[in-house]
């Protein structure tokens, strides 16, 4: 399903009764099954954009569509992974990850089974009964990733899903993501600060300007698929990386 | 089912009602009586609005409530003597009420029978409230008097003095070894507790009022005449009454004896003497604490007893009205006092 | 509506616009209540003996105000509350804080604390009068006793809910105990403590009044009993409405503090 | 000590080891209290009129148990509480939840709610009896009224404190209102709501007893007045201790639920 | 001041009454004024180590010293920046950053002045009155960084201070850190998942193994100082980067 952003803009009320323009106006489409990476300076409105697409935030101007449907509330096909892990502190890892299944009405034994099968891929086996406060930063993030994976959405909104992870785990999980996507094609919007990661994963990278974020570069990544880690040494990869880096560096003040 | 609204809580002082139920006085008059206990103003209001046909309140409540638009009528005087008294240490000389001047006197609060009683006592001695130190001590007179926080206190003549005396005798009442009473009744005749009905009942079914007055009269006389039986009848209703097996057995025997004695139609004095004799006998066998409630009953009987039960006279109503006026409690609609009560219904019953 | 509210980014707006309305709405409620009351008495749905018409109560109020009765009695009760409330609340805060820090204390103290909370005053009235006399101090005690418990339990929960991460932060900054309390624990626990205070504040009136029932020469408790025993129902209503007004003022005061202090919570909802 | 506790990584330990001790400590307190009480009466520090010796109270207890008096009256009061407590608590939960969701409601309802909380029962006793009669139902009402408020205010604060981020999560999962309540709002607000319940549970006894004071034939309230009027101080103590025991049981019940439900909070402190 | 870790190990109590070994035993010294970077897989005990050094966590075995002093409580010379921003939600950005000064007893006007001077470097100017919930992920992290900077500690413990930041901001702030350190020499222990960043900043990199973390590589970074961003293209830099990457990749399972 295509996502369309039309003259979309968000402002937040700021102290003193003024408005803080946080994003846009911004207009672009995300094609069906596209893997889009969003990069841009901290505070430029990336999370804001993700929240609008998730139907959690009403834009101040313009609108976003999923297919033909106006996104004015969370749509069932769309799943979001928040920038912070956003786990429920009173639930164990197991029950946190199983939450989407629980809400969908899946029986307890079945959802526990499903989660337990997922845990090794997340390197979380052995921690199903731990509470979020007992996890390391990266472990919490991996649990949150597990929660999205279980939703099996058509459209994934991932806000810095690998931010707290070391290079190895990051690589493992992003390749896992590609693998998942290969089995059944999905639309993915991923926010990241890691340019190589963006190039390795994306079909297309959109670079946002400083707040309020506007599109300053829209770069198609035409590397062949399937992708693998060793690609980062290929000249084409390096060229694309450089192109993205340059458009970001143009923002240097 | 006919509700009679009583005040306070189940207590041996309501023995005539228990007797009336247990010995069929109410049933004979065609009533299936149930008893409810409420605060006095509630009893009066519920009767006034017709939620219940019969209630027991004190006469002053009738005057006060009528002065604020409640049309209730007092048809049977239950207590012949105003039950309130001033209690003080026997060591304190109060032979002349004038000597109250400057003393600290405890009352529950500036409301109700105790306050009326105090006002009457003071005015009969030519004093006013400002001549003494009034202390609002709630219903804690026994403790407060024993521990010397007041010099005297207004109490119910049939209960507290007895309790204080028992404690004093046991050396449990501070410096006080004995107490004395000055009853309000000894100074002025004030109208006391009695049966009230609403105006609408008198209009619609005057006969039932008469039957109820009659039944109460019979039950009351029975309680007066045979206190042992009355106490036994109360046991079912007042579960805090001492009910040891030997006490109950003794009272059963006494009740039987008294019934035979009554068959000879003794006069009031003879019956009173028989009560005193019974208490004397029991005191030799039982601990004072076990007998206290029976003694309360006997004390209360003294307040009930008269040649003719149930009648109140206009003078006692007027005396009460004057007291209330003195207290500044009267509302604006005070009509003719003669409308507040009626002795007509007592005549309907038989003793 | 509710959905709209939470999806709109302009979160702070409804508060800003609604302030006037919100401030007036309790008055509107009171007006509606008075109207309903008027109708009930006008159509004689309930006997006027039990519920007097508003006009009559107003008249009684005017009289009680004019002759100073109300001021005198309300003054007494207010005076008792103004000592008892802070007393009970501070003890509740102190013990609550101690219990939050040392959970064993809760177990040790609970029998005593619950006993205080669950014993009706009649039962210890004689002790109260003998120890504190018939003056205001016994009512200060009854107020403090009734007010103590809600503050206590909410303080415990509030302080226990303080983020252990932020505790670590304060410790790493070498903050003193007092600073940890003042700058972390208090602000963090405040929403919950204020809820306890709301309960305490409204119970304070009852505490003083019930203390007066035991034995007192003046105060709203005395006035209500005296009015009741004189069958002066309008005056009973005047007295009760005065109590409610006092309780409502205290409640509103706490609500105002809550409103001011929790700007951040409103802004981030 | 406190410092040690929080720096050690073995956070769960003290709880595990301390359980037995903790469970026993209220009993220890009761024992100490009885000892102190014994000494007070033994050395006649306070007149026996006011405080009877424990032995005498025990005797009175034995008698009241043997002849069924205590069981009967406690049964009445318990019955009233067991209806009034859940009734008041559920209304408090429901209205509290509604207010948390629509803050305007708090302003609209506050006069009514505070009036309920701050009016002494004597004032509306006649209405209460006219409407509910003199049977147990009027005491169910007084219990519900007194129990309602603490649950209400704590529910409001608890629900308002729910993380807006987690709300977003639940909405993005297309959770139903009921699911949001059941899986997010309730567990998140539970510590605060349970604190409200602690207050409510211990007030429930007072609510029933005070209702009995208005007019009743049986119940602990009647028993305590009856004992008072017969100057049977030991029986007064027996009755009051029964009330405290009931309140303490309810309090402990809530504390137990709290302890079970808040494992996560203990583990992460 | 030298930090010494002697046979340091930490275990956490785990569900079921067992113990979870999280770190060590580990033994190494951190020299006075050294810039040490810690890298290692997610969940290997890096944050745990930092918390021990901060005096917030008692090790289960062994001990840590600062100079001659046993670290058994937070020492005044040591400041920690947590992995999550850990801001007080009821304080504005200004008051959150000013907290250390407030606790040190600095007067309000003075500390506000100090914070306002710092805000531009953090790219947070204009947000002094915002509450943490109104910040983006990266902004919150920058506020937390500001809070440590104000403490002017002798020893800095930084747990992924730049994790949520874009490349540009990251670069700017890490160079700012180097500059600060050049003015008055300080000991810095920094946890990061970014190998280039570690090589650019550190005097020495310690690579930890999977949980429980043990030292598997201890690499001295002898690049000349002052360092600058362009260094990343120098061969020596690339060699060191590769060395670190290889020791991490040896952990691959
Ligand atoms: N709830 C809010 N209320 C007010 N302002 C907000 C709110 N959320 C975000 N903002 C502001 O909107 C702007 C964009 O925030 P956003 O979280 O979208 O940035 P971002 O691109 O995700 O940044 P980062 O990479 O740091 O996460 C920021 O200036 C932030 O202060
Ligand atoms: N409070 C705690 N209680 C129990 N276990 C904990 C606690 N904190 C951390 N752990 C466990 O200790 C191990 C190490 O955690 P730590 O946070 O030190 O990892 P880390 O190296 O910082 O990882 P990351 O890079 O993901 O932040 C993890 O397995 C974690 O589950
Ligand atoms: Mg973001
Ligand atoms: Mg970590």
PDB file of C-alpha atoms in Angstrom, chain B residues 92-238:
ATOM      1  CA  UNK B  92     -20.119  18.526  98.480  1.00  0.00           C
ATOM      2  CA  UNK B  93     -22.865  20.333 100.370  1.00  0.00           C
ATOM      3  CA  UNK B  94     -25.612  21.318  97.962  1.00  0.00           C
ATOM      4  CA  UNK B  95     -28.507  21.273 100.378  1.00  0.00           C
ATOM      5  CA  UNK B  96     -29.358  24.684  99.026  1.00  0.00           C
ATOM      6  CA  UNK B  97     -29.279  24.885  95.215  1.00  0.00           C
ATOM      7  CA  UNK B  98     -27.961  28.419  95.599  1.00  0.00           C
ATOM      8  CA  UNK B  99     -24.647  26.780  96.482  1.00  0.00           C
ATOM      9  CA  UNK B 100     -24.237  25.741  92.875  1.00  0.00           C
ATOM     10  CA  UNK B 101     -22.978  29.237  92.177  1.00  0.00           C
ATOM     11  CA  UNK B 102     -19.478  29.184  90.735  1.00  0.00           C
ATOM     12  CA  UNK B 103     -19.292  25.395  90.422  1.00  0.00           C
ATOM     13  CA  UNK B 104     -18.407  23.492  87.248  1.00  0.00           C
ATOM     14  CA  UNK B 105     -21.431  21.556  86.047  1.00  0.00           C
ATOM     15  CA  UNK B 106     -21.194  19.012  83.237  1.00  0.00           C
ATOM     16  CA  UNK B 107     -23.926  18.483  80.681  1.00  0.00           C
ATOM     17  CA  UNK B 108     -23.797  16.458  77.467  1.00  0.00           C
ATOM     18  CA  UNK B 109     -24.375  19.602  75.432  1.00  0.00           C
ATOM     19  CA  UNK B 110     -26.781  22.488  75.146  1.00  0.00           C
ATOM     20  CA  UNK B 111     -29.642  20.358  73.931  1.00  0.00           C
ATOM     21  CA  UNK B 112     -32.059  17.715  75.142  1.00  0.00           C
ATOM     22  CA  UNK B 113     -33.494  16.796  78.481  1.00  0.00           C
ATOM     23  CA  UNK B 114     -30.309  17.372  80.496  1.00  0.00           C
ATOM     24  CA  UNK B 115     -30.118  20.941  79.370  1.00  0.00           C
ATOM     25  CA  UNK B 116     -33.810  21.560  80.058  1.00  0.00           C
ATOM     26  CA  UNK B 117     -33.349  19.984  83.444  1.00  0.00           C
ATOM     27  CA  UNK B 118     -30.381  22.134  84.312  1.00  0.00           C
ATOM     28  CA  UNK B 119     -32.163  25.283  83.193  1.00  0.00           C
ATOM     29  CA  UNK B 120     -35.140  24.386  85.355  1.00  0.00           C
ATOM     30  CA  UNK B 121     -32.982  23.647  88.384  1.00  0.00           C
ATOM     31  CA  UNK B 122     -31.105  26.883  88.009  1.00  0.00           C
ATOM     32  CA  UNK B 123     -34.191  28.993  87.532  1.00  0.00           C
ATOM     33  CA  UNK B 124     -35.919  27.402  90.499  1.00  0.00           C
ATOM     34  CA  UNK B 125     -32.912  28.488  92.556  1.00  0.00           C
ATOM     35  CA  UNK B 126     -32.999  31.951  91.022  1.00  0.00           C
ATOM     36  CA  UNK B 127     -29.751  31.352  89.163  1.00  0.00           C
ATOM     37  CA  UNK B 128     -28.834  31.597  85.493  1.00  0.00           C
ATOM     38  CA  UNK B 129     -26.272  29.772  83.428  1.00  0.00           C
ATOM     39  CA  UNK B 130     -23.765  32.554  83.868  1.00  0.00           C
ATOM     40  CA  UNK B 131     -23.713  31.903  87.615  1.00  0.00           C
ATOM     41  CA  UNK B 132     -22.111  28.524  87.098  1.00  0.00           C
ATOM     42  CA  UNK B 133     -19.469  27.114  84.793  1.00  0.00           C
ATOM     43  CA  UNK B 134     -21.192  24.919  82.210  1.00  0.00           C
ATOM     44  CA  UNK B 135     -18.996  22.222  80.680  1.00  0.00           C
ATOM     45  CA  UNK B 136     -20.127  20.223  77.674  1.00  0.00           C
ATOM     46  CA  UNK B 137     -18.812  16.784  78.442  1.00  0.00           C
ATOM     47  CA  UNK B 138     -20.892  14.592  76.152  1.00  0.00           C
ATOM     48  CA  UNK B 139     -22.314  11.402  77.600  1.00  0.00           C
ATOM     49  CA  UNK B 140     -19.286  10.773  79.762  1.00  0.00           C
ATOM     50  CA  UNK B 141     -20.566  12.004  83.105  1.00  0.00           C
ATOM     51  CA  UNK B 142     -19.512   8.990  85.142  1.00  0.00           C
ATOM     52  CA  UNK B 143     -15.856   9.196  84.142  1.00  0.00           C
ATOM     53  CA  UNK B 144     -15.708  12.956  84.301  1.00  0.00           C
ATOM     54  CA  UNK B 145     -17.328  13.187  87.727  1.00  0.00           C
ATOM     55  CA  UNK B 146     -15.178  10.437  89.197  1.00  0.00           C
ATOM     56  CA  UNK B 147     -11.998  12.005  87.906  1.00  0.00           C
ATOM     57  CA  UNK B 148     -13.045  15.355  89.352  1.00  0.00           C
ATOM     58  CA  UNK B 149     -13.116  17.331  86.113  1.00  0.00           C
ATOM     59  CA  UNK B 150     -16.506  18.775  87.146  1.00  0.00           C
ATOM     60  CA  UNK B 151     -18.148  19.353  90.518  1.00  0.00           C
ATOM     61  CA  UNK B 152     -21.523  18.066  89.410  1.00  0.00           C
ATOM     62  CA  UNK B 153     -23.195  16.787  86.294  1.00  0.00           C
ATOM     63  CA  UNK B 154     -26.651  16.438  84.816  1.00  0.00           C
ATOM     64  CA  UNK B 155     -27.487  12.765  84.376  1.00  0.00           C
ATOM     65  CA  UNK B 156     -30.396  10.374  84.064  1.00  0.00           C
ATOM     66  CA  UNK B 157     -31.489   9.690  87.605  1.00  0.00           C
ATOM     67  CA  UNK B 158     -32.048   5.993  87.053  1.00  0.00           C
ATOM     68  CA  UNK B 159     -28.693   5.016  85.578  1.00  0.00           C
ATOM     69  CA  UNK B 160     -25.536   7.068  86.092  1.00  0.00           C
ATOM     70  CA  UNK B 161     -25.844   7.684  89.842  1.00  0.00           C
ATOM     71  CA  UNK B 162     -26.085   3.967  90.357  1.00  0.00           C
ATOM     72  CA  UNK B 163     -23.010   3.328  88.228  1.00  0.00           C
ATOM     73  CA  UNK B 164     -21.022   6.010  89.998  1.00  0.00           C
ATOM     74  CA  UNK B 165     -22.133   4.746  93.371  1.00  0.00           C
ATOM     75  CA  UNK B 166     -21.082   1.207  92.513  1.00  0.00           C
ATOM     76  CA  UNK B 167     -17.697   2.407  91.414  1.00  0.00           C
ATOM     77  CA  UNK B 168     -17.277   4.644  94.398  1.00  0.00           C
ATOM     78  CA  UNK B 169     -18.121   1.705  96.622  1.00  0.00           C
ATOM     79  CA  UNK B 170     -15.436  -0.323  94.866  1.00  0.00           C
ATOM     80  CA  UNK B 171     -12.961   2.517  95.389  1.00  0.00           C
ATOM     81  CA  UNK B 172     -12.818   3.099  91.669  1.00  0.00           C
ATOM     82  CA  UNK B 173     -14.125   6.647  91.571  1.00  0.00           C
ATOM     83  CA  UNK B 174     -11.177   8.785  92.516  1.00  0.00           C
ATOM     84  CA  UNK B 175     -11.685  10.703  95.743  1.00  0.00           C
ATOM     85  CA  UNK B 176     -15.440  10.235  95.639  1.00  0.00           C
ATOM     86  CA  UNK B 177     -16.898   7.688  98.024  1.00  0.00           C
ATOM     87  CA  UNK B 178     -20.584   8.424  97.566  1.00  0.00           C
ATOM     88  CA  UNK B 179     -22.805  10.678  95.476  1.00  0.00           C
ATOM     89  CA  UNK B 180     -26.049  12.506  96.010  1.00  0.00           C
ATOM     90  CA  UNK B 181     -28.815  13.457  93.623  1.00  0.00           C
ATOM     91  CA  UNK B 182     -30.964  16.486  93.179  1.00  0.00           C
ATOM     92  CA  UNK B 183     -33.762  15.478  90.841  1.00  0.00           C
ATOM     93  CA  UNK B 184     -35.469  17.996  88.656  1.00  0.00           C
ATOM     94  CA  UNK B 185     -38.764  16.422  89.601  1.00  0.00           C
ATOM     95  CA  UNK B 186     -38.184  17.385  93.210  1.00  0.00           C
ATOM     96  CA  UNK B 187     -38.213  21.048  92.196  1.00  0.00           C
ATOM     97  CA  UNK B 188     -40.669  21.362  89.311  1.00  0.00           C
ATOM     98  CA  UNK B 189     -43.099  18.996  87.592  1.00  0.00           C
ATOM     99  CA  UNK B 190     -42.032  18.924  83.944  1.00  0.00           C
ATOM    100  CA  UNK B 191     -43.750  16.829  81.309  1.00  0.00           C
ATOM    101  CA  UNK B 192     -41.621  13.818  80.487  1.00  0.00           C
ATOM    102  CA  UNK B 193     -41.318  10.998  77.917  1.00  0.00           C
ATOM    103  CA  UNK B 194     -44.427   9.689  76.302  1.00  0.00           C
ATOM    104  CA  UNK B 195     -46.158   8.245  73.296  1.00  0.00           C
ATOM    105  CA  UNK B 196     -46.780  10.484  70.287  1.00  0.00           C
ATOM    106  CA  UNK B 197     -48.900  10.097  67.195  1.00  0.00           C
ATOM    107  CA  UNK B 198     -49.372  12.220  64.105  1.00  0.00           C
ATOM    108  CA  UNK B 199     -52.433  14.375  63.555  1.00  0.00           C
ATOM    109  CA  UNK B 200     -53.417  12.332  60.527  1.00  0.00           C
ATOM    110  CA  UNK B 201     -53.679   9.135  62.557  1.00  0.00           C
ATOM    111  CA  UNK B 202     -55.969  10.817  65.069  1.00  0.00           C
ATOM    112  CA  UNK B 203     -58.134  12.005  62.194  1.00  0.00           C
ATOM    113  CA  UNK B 204     -58.214   8.721  60.303  1.00  0.00           C
ATOM    114  CA  UNK B 205     -58.038   6.058  63.001  1.00  0.00           C
ATOM    115  CA  UNK B 206     -58.468   7.466  66.504  1.00  0.00           C
ATOM    116  CA  UNK B 207     -59.371   4.027  67.739  1.00  0.00           C
ATOM    117  CA  UNK B 208     -55.937   2.595  67.055  1.00  0.00           C
ATOM    118  CA  UNK B 209     -54.406   5.416  69.083  1.00  0.00           C
ATOM    119  CA  UNK B 210     -56.642   4.512  71.972  1.00  0.00           C
ATOM    120  CA  UNK B 211     -55.872   0.821  71.641  1.00  0.00           C
ATOM    121  CA  UNK B 212     -52.156   1.517  71.593  1.00  0.00           C
ATOM    122  CA  UNK B 213     -52.355   3.782  74.628  1.00  0.00           C
ATOM    123  CA  UNK B 214     -54.335   1.140  76.412  1.00  0.00           C
ATOM    124  CA  UNK B 215     -51.922  -1.635  75.550  1.00  0.00           C
ATOM    125  CA  UNK B 216     -48.968   0.419  76.646  1.00  0.00           C
ATOM    126  CA  UNK B 217     -50.690   1.256  79.870  1.00  0.00           C
ATOM    127  CA  UNK B 218     -51.300  -2.410  80.594  1.00  0.00           C
ATOM    128  CA  UNK B 219     -47.766  -3.406  79.700  1.00  0.00           C
ATOM    129  CA  UNK B 220     -46.321  -0.612  81.780  1.00  0.00           C
ATOM    130  CA  UNK B 221     -48.333  -1.596  84.800  1.00  0.00           C
ATOM    131  CA  UNK B 222     -47.242  -5.168  84.341  1.00  0.00           C
ATOM    132  CA  UNK B 223     -43.588  -4.110  84.182  1.00  0.00           C
ATOM    133  CA  UNK B 224     -44.003  -2.039  87.312  1.00  0.00           C
ATOM    134  CA  UNK B 225     -45.688  -4.829  89.183  1.00  0.00           C
ATOM    135  CA  UNK B 226     -43.389  -7.661  88.213  1.00  0.00           C
ATOM    136  CA  UNK B 227     -39.886  -6.339  87.499  1.00  0.00           C
ATOM    137  CA  UNK B 228     -38.333  -9.817  87.569  1.00  0.00           C
ATOM    138  CA  UNK B 229     -40.598 -10.886  84.740  1.00  0.00           C
ATOM    139  CA  UNK B 230     -39.932  -7.605  82.928  1.00  0.00           C
ATOM    140  CA  UNK B 231     -36.200  -8.169  83.171  1.00  0.00           C
ATOM    141  CA  UNK B 232     -36.561 -11.679  81.834  1.00  0.00           C
ATOM    142  CA  UNK B 233     -38.693 -10.402  78.963  1.00  0.00           C
ATOM    143  CA  UNK B 234     -35.964  -7.888  78.143  1.00  0.00           C
ATOM    144  CA  UNK B 235     -33.218 -10.486  77.858  1.00  0.00           C
ATOM    145  CA  UNK B 236     -34.306 -11.399  74.352  1.00  0.00           C
ATOM    146  CA  UNK B 237     -34.057  -7.799  73.192  1.00  0.00           C
ATOM    147  CA  UNK B 238     -31.064  -6.529  75.126  1.00  0.00           C
TER     148      UNK B 238
END
